[in-house]
Amino acid sequence: MKTMTIKCTATVLIASALLFSCKKEKSSPSGCDISVTGLSGSYKLTALQYRESATATPVDYLTYLEDCEKDDIMELKSNGTYTYHDAGTVCQEQTVDHGTWEVKGNTLTSDGKLQGTIASYDCKTLVYYVEGALTKGDKLTYTMVKQ
């Protein structure tokens, strides 16, 4: 009887160890992949950070934008086109820009304002950066939130 209890206990322990030791791979929520379709939507710039070098203290560049520029919307369309327009507080010279955009791997490219390497995307917040934006070794990081 004692061996039967030991065998049952050992079987339960081994099964539990196997069951709980397996880690489920995290997958992107449906439609949240880094692709033209997955990234499509309207975005507002919520953070703009500049580092002169990898060891430099980051500087908040969003404070250097005019208030009327801080609420502008970048609409990325699933057909590979975009529209950048002045929204909310309107600047004296209204800005409307149209063009094309694409994603290859983690790289965003366009014929206009959208360029860089995607650092993260969670279906709501898109973070991308440009290295060598102003000088060699610097990094400009954009954080855009889906509207």
PDB file of C-alpha atoms in Angstrom:
ATOM      1  CA  MET A   1       0.000   0.000   0.000  1.00  0.00           C
ATOM      2  CA  LYS A   2       2.898   2.292   0.851  1.00  0.00           C
ATOM      3  CA  THR A   3       4.492   1.774  -2.596  1.00  0.00           C
ATOM      4  CA  MET A   4       1.184   2.490  -4.275  1.00  0.00           C
ATOM      5  CA  THR A   5       0.887   5.833  -2.428  1.00  0.00           C
ATOM      6  CA  ILE A   6       4.485   6.720  -3.295  1.00  0.00           C
ATOM      7  CA  LYS A   7       3.930   5.863  -6.983  1.00  0.00           C
ATOM      8  CA  CYS A   8       0.722   7.941  -7.130  1.00  0.00           C
ATOM      9  CA  THR A   9       2.386  10.881  -5.395  1.00  0.00           C
ATOM     10  CA  ALA A  10       5.413  10.676  -7.710  1.00  0.00           C
ATOM     11  CA  THR A  11       3.142  10.531 -10.777  1.00  0.00           C
ATOM     12  CA  VAL A  12       1.163  13.577  -9.635  1.00  0.00           C
ATOM     13  CA  LEU A  13       4.371  15.523  -8.890  1.00  0.00           C
ATOM     14  CA  ILE A  14       5.921  14.688 -12.278  1.00  0.00           C
ATOM     15  CA  ALA A  15       2.706  15.530 -14.137  1.00  0.00           C
ATOM     16  CA  SER A  16       2.399  18.823 -12.247  1.00  0.00           C
ATOM     17  CA  ALA A  17       6.027  19.704 -12.943  1.00  0.00           C
ATOM     18  CA  LEU A  18       5.559  19.040 -16.650  1.00  0.00           C
ATOM     19  CA  LEU A  19       2.287  20.927 -16.824  1.00  0.00           C
ATOM     20  CA  PHE A  20       3.445  24.048 -14.985  1.00  0.00           C
ATOM     21  CA  SER A  21       6.977  24.195 -16.380  1.00  0.00           C
ATOM     22  CA  CYS A  22       5.792  24.782 -19.926  1.00  0.00           C
ATOM     23  CA  LYS A  23       5.662  28.463 -20.762  1.00  0.00           C
ATOM     24  CA  LYS A  24       3.153  29.674 -23.235  1.00  0.00           C
ATOM     25  CA  GLU A  25       4.647  31.943 -25.865  1.00  0.00           C
ATOM     26  CA  LYS A  26       3.173  35.396 -25.797  1.00  0.00           C
ATOM     27  CA  SER A  27       1.626  36.255 -29.095  1.00  0.00           C
ATOM     28  CA  SER A  28       0.416  39.564 -30.363  1.00  0.00           C
ATOM     29  CA  PRO A  29      -3.282  40.194 -29.995  1.00  0.00           C
ATOM     30  CA  SER A  30      -5.167  39.528 -33.211  1.00  0.00           C
ATOM     31  CA  GLY A  31      -4.501  42.252 -35.780  1.00  0.00           C
ATOM     32  CA  CYS A  32      -1.688  43.692 -33.681  1.00  0.00           C
ATOM     33  CA  ASP A  33       1.193  42.586 -35.833  1.00  0.00           C
ATOM     34  CA  ILE A  34       3.843  44.931 -37.185  1.00  0.00           C
ATOM     35  CA  SER A  35       2.528  45.261 -40.711  1.00  0.00           C
ATOM     36  CA  VAL A  36       0.671  47.855 -42.767  1.00  0.00           C
ATOM     37  CA  THR A  37      -2.639  46.291 -41.750  1.00  0.00           C
ATOM     38  CA  GLY A  38      -1.677  45.870 -38.088  1.00  0.00           C
ATOM     39  CA  LEU A  39      -0.413  49.452 -37.715  1.00  0.00           C
ATOM     40  CA  SER A  40      -3.238  51.121 -39.630  1.00  0.00           C
ATOM     41  CA  GLY A  41      -5.142  53.742 -37.669  1.00  0.00           C
ATOM     42  CA  SER A  42      -5.032  57.361 -36.504  1.00  0.00           C
ATOM     43  CA  TYR A  43      -2.217  58.380 -34.145  1.00  0.00           C
ATOM     44  CA  LYS A  44      -1.320  61.370 -32.022  1.00  0.00           C
ATOM     45  CA  LEU A  45       2.264  62.104 -30.954  1.00  0.00           C
ATOM     46  CA  THR A  46       2.402  61.906 -27.142  1.00  0.00           C
ATOM     47  CA  ALA A  47       6.163  61.871 -26.505  1.00  0.00           C
ATOM     48  CA  LEU A  48       9.274  62.909 -28.404  1.00  0.00           C
ATOM     49  CA  GLN A  49      12.578  62.181 -26.736  1.00  0.00           C
ATOM     50  CA  TYR A  50      16.084  63.085 -27.939  1.00  0.00           C
ATOM     51  CA  ARG A  51      19.400  61.635 -26.773  1.00  0.00           C
ATOM     52  CA  GLU A  52      22.585  63.184 -28.089  1.00  0.00           C
ATOM     53  CA  SER A  53      24.426  59.907 -27.376  1.00  0.00           C
ATOM     54  CA  ALA A  54      23.701  56.533 -25.790  1.00  0.00           C
ATOM     55  CA  THR A  55      24.933  57.820 -22.413  1.00  0.00           C
ATOM     56  CA  ALA A  56      23.347  61.288 -22.603  1.00  0.00           C
ATOM     57  CA  THR A  57      20.343  62.285 -20.517  1.00  0.00           C
ATOM     58  CA  PRO A  58      17.181  62.244 -22.657  1.00  0.00           C
ATOM     59  CA  VAL A  59      15.624  65.605 -23.512  1.00  0.00           C
ATOM     60  CA  ASP A  60      11.856  66.069 -23.937  1.00  0.00           C
ATOM     61  CA  TYR A  61      11.549  67.516 -27.443  1.00  0.00           C
ATOM     62  CA  LEU A  62       7.745  67.635 -27.290  1.00  0.00           C
ATOM     63  CA  THR A  63       8.065  70.854 -25.264  1.00  0.00           C
ATOM     64  CA  TYR A  64       9.715  72.509 -28.289  1.00  0.00           C
ATOM     65  CA  LEU A  65       6.660  71.952 -30.496  1.00  0.00           C
ATOM     66  CA  GLU A  66       3.993  74.619 -30.829  1.00  0.00           C
ATOM     67  CA  ASP A  67       0.761  73.803 -28.958  1.00  0.00           C
ATOM     68  CA  CYS A  68      -1.062  73.645 -32.284  1.00  0.00           C
ATOM     69  CA  GLU A  69       1.377  70.922 -33.467  1.00  0.00           C
ATOM     70  CA  LYS A  70       0.992  68.716 -30.388  1.00  0.00           C
ATOM     71  CA  ASP A  71      -2.542  67.618 -31.274  1.00  0.00           C
ATOM     72  CA  ASP A  72      -1.986  66.826 -34.956  1.00  0.00           C
ATOM     73  CA  ILE A  73      -3.102  63.428 -36.246  1.00  0.00           C
ATOM     74  CA  MET A  74      -1.203  60.982 -38.454  1.00  0.00           C
ATOM     75  CA  GLU A  75      -3.650  58.629 -40.166  1.00  0.00           C
ATOM     76  CA  LEU A  76      -1.989  55.473 -41.466  1.00  0.00           C
ATOM     77  CA  LYS A  77      -4.287  53.776 -43.935  1.00  0.00           C
ATOM     78  CA  SER A  78      -4.267  50.050 -44.720  1.00  0.00           C
ATOM     79  CA  ASN A  79      -3.820  50.785 -48.432  1.00  0.00           C
ATOM     80  CA  GLY A  80      -0.300  52.119 -47.745  1.00  0.00           C
ATOM     81  CA  THR A  81      -1.171  55.817 -47.802  1.00  0.00           C
ATOM     82  CA  TYR A  82      -1.137  58.324 -44.950  1.00  0.00           C
ATOM     83  CA  THR A  83      -2.619  61.704 -44.156  1.00  0.00           C
ATOM     84  CA  TYR A  84      -1.037  64.057 -41.625  1.00  0.00           C
ATOM     85  CA  HIS A  85      -3.388  66.866 -40.679  1.00  0.00           C
ATOM     86  CA  ASP A  86      -3.712  69.742 -38.263  1.00  0.00           C
ATOM     87  CA  ALA A  87      -6.295  68.760 -35.658  1.00  0.00           C
ATOM     88  CA  GLY A  88      -7.609  70.364 -32.496  1.00  0.00           C
ATOM     89  CA  THR A  89      -5.864  73.725 -32.087  1.00  0.00           C
ATOM     90  CA  VAL A  90      -5.241  74.910 -35.632  1.00  0.00           C
ATOM     91  CA  CYS A  91      -1.895  76.482 -36.529  1.00  0.00           C
ATOM     92  CA  GLN A  92      -1.845  79.697 -38.553  1.00  0.00           C
ATOM     93  CA  GLU A  93      -0.566  77.730 -41.531  1.00  0.00           C
ATOM     94  CA  GLN A  94      -2.646  74.570 -41.545  1.00  0.00           C
ATOM     95  CA  THR A  95      -0.580  71.495 -42.288  1.00  0.00           C
ATOM     96  CA  VAL A  96      -1.994  68.695 -44.397  1.00  0.00           C
ATOM     97  CA  ASP A  97       0.381  66.157 -45.833  1.00  0.00           C
ATOM     98  CA  HIS A  98      -0.377  63.056 -47.884  1.00  0.00           C
ATOM     99  CA  GLY A  99       1.855  60.277 -49.035  1.00  0.00           C
ATOM    100  CA  THR A 100       2.685  56.605 -48.964  1.00  0.00           C
ATOM    101  CA  TRP A 101       4.140  54.433 -46.221  1.00  0.00           C
ATOM    102  CA  GLU A 102       5.243  50.845 -45.704  1.00  0.00           C
ATOM    103  CA  VAL A 103       6.688  48.458 -43.147  1.00  0.00           C
ATOM    104  CA  LYS A 104       9.524  46.025 -43.836  1.00  0.00           C
ATOM    105  CA  GLY A 105      10.417  43.982 -40.771  1.00  0.00           C
ATOM    106  CA  ASN A 106      10.623  46.612 -38.018  1.00  0.00           C
ATOM    107  CA  THR A 107      11.423  49.493 -40.360  1.00  0.00           C
ATOM    108  CA  LEU A 108       8.890  52.214 -41.171  1.00  0.00           C
ATOM    109  CA  THR A 109       9.435  54.172 -44.353  1.00  0.00           C
ATOM    110  CA  SER A 110       7.418  56.814 -46.141  1.00  0.00           C
ATOM    111  CA  ASP A 111       7.807  59.583 -48.659  1.00  0.00           C
ATOM    112  CA  GLY A 112       7.313  62.080 -45.844  1.00  0.00           C
ATOM    113  CA  LYS A 113       7.237  62.357 -42.063  1.00  0.00           C
ATOM    114  CA  LEU A 114       7.215  58.688 -41.037  1.00  0.00           C
ATOM    115  CA  GLN A 115      10.689  57.108 -40.879  1.00  0.00           C
ATOM    116  CA  GLY A 116      12.399  54.895 -38.327  1.00  0.00           C
ATOM    117  CA  THR A 117      12.775  51.578 -36.559  1.00  0.00           C
ATOM    118  CA  ILE A 118       9.869  50.233 -34.522  1.00  0.00           C
ATOM    119  CA  ALA A 119      10.887  49.617 -30.904  1.00  0.00           C
ATOM    120  CA  SER A 120       7.462  48.425 -29.728  1.00  0.00           C
ATOM    121  CA  TYR A 121       3.810  48.209 -30.661  1.00  0.00           C
ATOM    122  CA  ASP A 122       0.951  46.896 -28.486  1.00  0.00           C
ATOM    123  CA  CYS A 123      -2.071  47.730 -30.691  1.00  0.00           C
ATOM    124  CA  LYS A 124      -2.453  51.081 -28.912  1.00  0.00           C
ATOM    125  CA  THR A 125       1.013  52.631 -28.558  1.00  0.00           C
ATOM    126  CA  LEU A 126       3.587  52.758 -31.346  1.00  0.00           C
ATOM    127  CA  VAL A 127       7.168  53.603 -30.361  1.00  0.00           C
ATOM    128  CA  TYR A 128       9.763  54.099 -33.072  1.00  0.00           C
ATOM    129  CA  TYR A 129      13.133  55.811 -33.279  1.00  0.00           C
ATOM    130  CA  VAL A 130      15.543  57.406 -35.709  1.00  0.00           C
ATOM    131  CA  GLU A 131      19.271  57.135 -35.125  1.00  0.00           C
ATOM    132  CA  GLY A 132      21.530  59.838 -36.492  1.00  0.00           C
ATOM    133  CA  ALA A 133      18.590  62.236 -36.722  1.00  0.00           C
ATOM    134  CA  LEU A 134      20.591  65.408 -36.011  1.00  0.00           C
ATOM    135  CA  THR A 135      24.159  64.170 -35.397  1.00  0.00           C
ATOM    136  CA  LYS A 136      26.039  60.882 -35.566  1.00  0.00           C
ATOM    137  CA  GLY A 137      25.233  58.684 -32.549  1.00  0.00           C
ATOM    138  CA  ASP A 138      22.046  60.457 -31.498  1.00  0.00           C
ATOM    139  CA  LYS A 139      18.566  58.956 -31.165  1.00  0.00           C
ATOM    140  CA  LEU A 140      15.136  60.547 -31.563  1.00  0.00           C
ATOM    141  CA  THR A 141      12.298  58.437 -30.140  1.00  0.00           C
ATOM    142  CA  TYR A 142       8.650  59.006 -31.083  1.00  0.00           C
ATOM    143  CA  THR A 143       5.723  57.671 -29.041  1.00  0.00           C
ATOM    144  CA  MET A 144       2.379  57.751 -30.823  1.00  0.00           C
ATOM    145  CA  VAL A 145      -0.943  56.643 -29.345  1.00  0.00           C
ATOM    146  CA  LYS A 146      -3.840  55.354 -31.427  1.00  0.00           C
ATOM    147  CA  GLN A 147      -6.874  57.597 -31.298  1.00  0.00           C
TER     148      GLN A 147
END
